[in-house]
PDB file of C-alpha atoms in Angstrom:
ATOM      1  CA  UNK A  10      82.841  82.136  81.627  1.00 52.00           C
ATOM      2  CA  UNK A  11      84.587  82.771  85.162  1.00 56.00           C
ATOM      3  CA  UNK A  12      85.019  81.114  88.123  1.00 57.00           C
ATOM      4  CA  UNK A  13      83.894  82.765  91.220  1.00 56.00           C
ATOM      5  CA  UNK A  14      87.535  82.401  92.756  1.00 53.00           C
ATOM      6  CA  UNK A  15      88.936  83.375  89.465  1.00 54.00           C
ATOM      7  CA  UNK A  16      86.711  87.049  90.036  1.00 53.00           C
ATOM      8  CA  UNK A  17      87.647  87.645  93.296  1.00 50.00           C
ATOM      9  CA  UNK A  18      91.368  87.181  92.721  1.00 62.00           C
ATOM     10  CA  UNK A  19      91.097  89.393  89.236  1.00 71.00           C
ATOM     11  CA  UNK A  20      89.105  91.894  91.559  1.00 75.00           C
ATOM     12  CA  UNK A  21      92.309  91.605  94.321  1.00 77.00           C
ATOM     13  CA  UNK A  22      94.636  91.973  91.268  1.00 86.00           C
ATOM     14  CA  UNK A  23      93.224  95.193  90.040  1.00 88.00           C
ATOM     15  CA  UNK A  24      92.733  96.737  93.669  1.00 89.00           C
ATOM     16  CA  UNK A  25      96.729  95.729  94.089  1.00 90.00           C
ATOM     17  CA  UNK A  26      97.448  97.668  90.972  1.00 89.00           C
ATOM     18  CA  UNK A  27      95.225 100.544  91.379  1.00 90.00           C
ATOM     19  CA  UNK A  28      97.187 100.906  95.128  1.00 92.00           C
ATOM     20  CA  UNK A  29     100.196 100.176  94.957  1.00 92.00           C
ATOM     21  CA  UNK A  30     101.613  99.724  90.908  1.00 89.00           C
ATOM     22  CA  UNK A  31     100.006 101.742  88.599  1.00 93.00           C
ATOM     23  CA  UNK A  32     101.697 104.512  87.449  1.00 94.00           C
ATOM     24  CA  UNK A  33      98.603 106.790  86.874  1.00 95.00           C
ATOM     25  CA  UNK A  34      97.545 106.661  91.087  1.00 96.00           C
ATOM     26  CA  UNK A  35      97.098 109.797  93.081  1.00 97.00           C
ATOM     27  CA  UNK A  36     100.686 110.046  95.547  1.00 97.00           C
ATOM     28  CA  UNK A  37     101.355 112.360  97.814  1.00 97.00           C
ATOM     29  CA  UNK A  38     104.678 114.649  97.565  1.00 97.00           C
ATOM     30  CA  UNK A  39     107.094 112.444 100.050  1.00 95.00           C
ATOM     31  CA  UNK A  40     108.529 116.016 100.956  1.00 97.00           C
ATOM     32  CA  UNK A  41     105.633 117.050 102.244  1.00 95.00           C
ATOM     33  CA  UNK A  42     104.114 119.971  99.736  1.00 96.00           C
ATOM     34  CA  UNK A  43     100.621 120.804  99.072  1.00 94.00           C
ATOM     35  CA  UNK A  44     101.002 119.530  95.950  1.00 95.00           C
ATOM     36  CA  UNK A  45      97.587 117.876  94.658  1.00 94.00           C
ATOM     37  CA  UNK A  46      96.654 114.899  91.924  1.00 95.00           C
ATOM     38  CA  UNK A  47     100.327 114.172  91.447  1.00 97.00           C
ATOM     39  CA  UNK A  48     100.161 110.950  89.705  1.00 97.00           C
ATOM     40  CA  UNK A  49     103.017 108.534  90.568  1.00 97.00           C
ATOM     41  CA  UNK A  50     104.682 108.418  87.332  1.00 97.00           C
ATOM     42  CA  UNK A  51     105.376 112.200  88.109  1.00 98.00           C
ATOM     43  CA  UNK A  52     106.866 112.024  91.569  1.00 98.00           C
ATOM     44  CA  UNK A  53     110.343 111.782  90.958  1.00 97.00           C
ATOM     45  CA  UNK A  54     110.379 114.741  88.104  1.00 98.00           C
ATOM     46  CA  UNK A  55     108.381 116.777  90.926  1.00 98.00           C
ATOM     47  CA  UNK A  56     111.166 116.380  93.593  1.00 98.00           C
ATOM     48  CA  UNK A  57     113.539 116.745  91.354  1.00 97.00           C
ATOM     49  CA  UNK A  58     112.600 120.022  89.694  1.00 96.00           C
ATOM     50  CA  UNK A  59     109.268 121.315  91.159  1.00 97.00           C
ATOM     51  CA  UNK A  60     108.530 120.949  94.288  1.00 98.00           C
ATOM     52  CA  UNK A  61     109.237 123.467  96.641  1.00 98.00           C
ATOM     53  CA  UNK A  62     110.303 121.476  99.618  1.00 97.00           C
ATOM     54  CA  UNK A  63     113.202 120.192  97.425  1.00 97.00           C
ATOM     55  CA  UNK A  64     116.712 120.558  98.943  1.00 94.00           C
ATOM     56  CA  UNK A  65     118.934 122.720  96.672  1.00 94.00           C
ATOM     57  CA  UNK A  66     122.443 124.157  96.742  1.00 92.00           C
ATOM     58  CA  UNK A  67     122.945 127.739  97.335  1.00 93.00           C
ATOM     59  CA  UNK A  68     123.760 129.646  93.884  1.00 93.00           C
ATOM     60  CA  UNK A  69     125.826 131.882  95.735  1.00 93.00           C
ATOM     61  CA  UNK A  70     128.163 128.819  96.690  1.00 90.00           C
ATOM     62  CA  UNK A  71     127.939 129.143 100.602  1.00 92.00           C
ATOM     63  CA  UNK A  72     127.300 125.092 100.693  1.00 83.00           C
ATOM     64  CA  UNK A  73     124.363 125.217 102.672  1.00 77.00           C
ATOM     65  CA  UNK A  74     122.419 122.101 102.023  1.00 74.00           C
ATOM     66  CA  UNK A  75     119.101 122.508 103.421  1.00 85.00           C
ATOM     67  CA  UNK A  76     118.186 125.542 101.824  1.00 94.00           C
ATOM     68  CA  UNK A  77     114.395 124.472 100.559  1.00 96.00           C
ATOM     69  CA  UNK A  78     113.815 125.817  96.667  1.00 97.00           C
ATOM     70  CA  UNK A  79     110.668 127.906  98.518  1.00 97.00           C
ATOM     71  CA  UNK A  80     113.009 129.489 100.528  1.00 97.00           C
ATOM     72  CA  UNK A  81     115.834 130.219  98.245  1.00 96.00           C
ATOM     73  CA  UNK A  82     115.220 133.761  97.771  1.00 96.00           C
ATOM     74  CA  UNK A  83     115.030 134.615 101.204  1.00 96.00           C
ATOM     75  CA  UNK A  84     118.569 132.950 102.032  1.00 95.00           C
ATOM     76  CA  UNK A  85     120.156 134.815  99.173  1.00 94.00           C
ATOM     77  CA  UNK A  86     118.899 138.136 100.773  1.00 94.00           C
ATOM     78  CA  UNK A  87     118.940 137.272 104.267  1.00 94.00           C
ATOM     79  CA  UNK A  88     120.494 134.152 105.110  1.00 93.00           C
ATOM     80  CA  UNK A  89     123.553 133.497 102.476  1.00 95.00           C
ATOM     81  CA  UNK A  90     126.850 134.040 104.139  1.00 94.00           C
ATOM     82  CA  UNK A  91     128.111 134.991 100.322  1.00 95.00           C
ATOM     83  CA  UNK A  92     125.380 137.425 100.010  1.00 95.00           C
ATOM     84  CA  UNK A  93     126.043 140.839  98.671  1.00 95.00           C
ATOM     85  CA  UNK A  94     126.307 143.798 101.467  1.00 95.00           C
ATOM     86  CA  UNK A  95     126.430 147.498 101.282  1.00 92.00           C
ATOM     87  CA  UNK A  96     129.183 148.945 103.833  1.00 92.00           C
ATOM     88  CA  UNK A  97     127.366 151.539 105.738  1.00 87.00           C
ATOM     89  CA  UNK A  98     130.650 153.287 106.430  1.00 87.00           C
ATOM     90  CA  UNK A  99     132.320 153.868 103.324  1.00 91.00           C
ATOM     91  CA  UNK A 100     129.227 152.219 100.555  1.00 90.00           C
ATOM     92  CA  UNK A 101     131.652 149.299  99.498  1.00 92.00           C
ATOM     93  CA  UNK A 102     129.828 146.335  98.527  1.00 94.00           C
ATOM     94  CA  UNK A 103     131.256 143.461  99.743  1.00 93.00           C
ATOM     95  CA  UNK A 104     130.513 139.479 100.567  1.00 94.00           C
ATOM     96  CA  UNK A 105     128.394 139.561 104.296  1.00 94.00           C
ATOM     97  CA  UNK A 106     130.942 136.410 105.188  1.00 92.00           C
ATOM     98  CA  UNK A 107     134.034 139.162 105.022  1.00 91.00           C
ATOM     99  CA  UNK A 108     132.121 142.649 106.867  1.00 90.00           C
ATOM    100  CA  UNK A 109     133.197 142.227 109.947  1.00 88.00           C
ATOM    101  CA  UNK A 110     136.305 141.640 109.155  1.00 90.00           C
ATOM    102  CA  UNK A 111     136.363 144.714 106.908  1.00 89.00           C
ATOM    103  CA  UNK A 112     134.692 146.927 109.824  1.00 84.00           C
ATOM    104  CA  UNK A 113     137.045 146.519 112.001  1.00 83.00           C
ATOM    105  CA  UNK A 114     139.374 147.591 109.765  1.00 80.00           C
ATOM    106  CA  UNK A 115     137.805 150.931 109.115  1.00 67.00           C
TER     107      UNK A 115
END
């Protein structure tokens, strides 16, 4: 047997869970990805490891920190200062940072 009170503040207890604690509500991606039904018990696994708006460093070592996971690919081939180049002189592959240095040389 309830109290009326007692329902409504049972009823504002489960809408404050269901909002704002439980682990099992619907959260957006706080870096912005399209990411859907991403319960909040998942978030931080899904920054850290899946999303592709993450911030990640470089492979290649060129310390960029904003290159985006989604984008990764493209700054190794297009981007990355430590990215592999052909010499269209002489066909020596070299590190893009050091080509000009090495064309002026030739």
């Amino acid at each position: 047997f309830f109290f009326e009170s007692e329902i409504v503040d049972y009823t504002e207890d489960i809408e404050h869970h269901e909002n704002n604690v439980c682990v099992k509500r619907i959260v957006p991606c706080t870096y912005g990805c399209d990411t859907q039904n991403l319960w909040a018990e998942e978030l931080e696994d899904h920054q850290k490891r899946l999303c592709p708006n993450r911030i990640i460093t470089c492979p290649l070592g060129c310390k960029d920190s904003t290159v985006k996971a989604q984008d990764l690919e493209r700054h190794k081939e297009n981007d990355c200062i430590r990215r592999k180049v052909c010499c269209h002189l002489c066909g020596e592959e070299l590190i893009f940072k050091f080509k000009k240095l090495h064309d002026n040389n030739k």
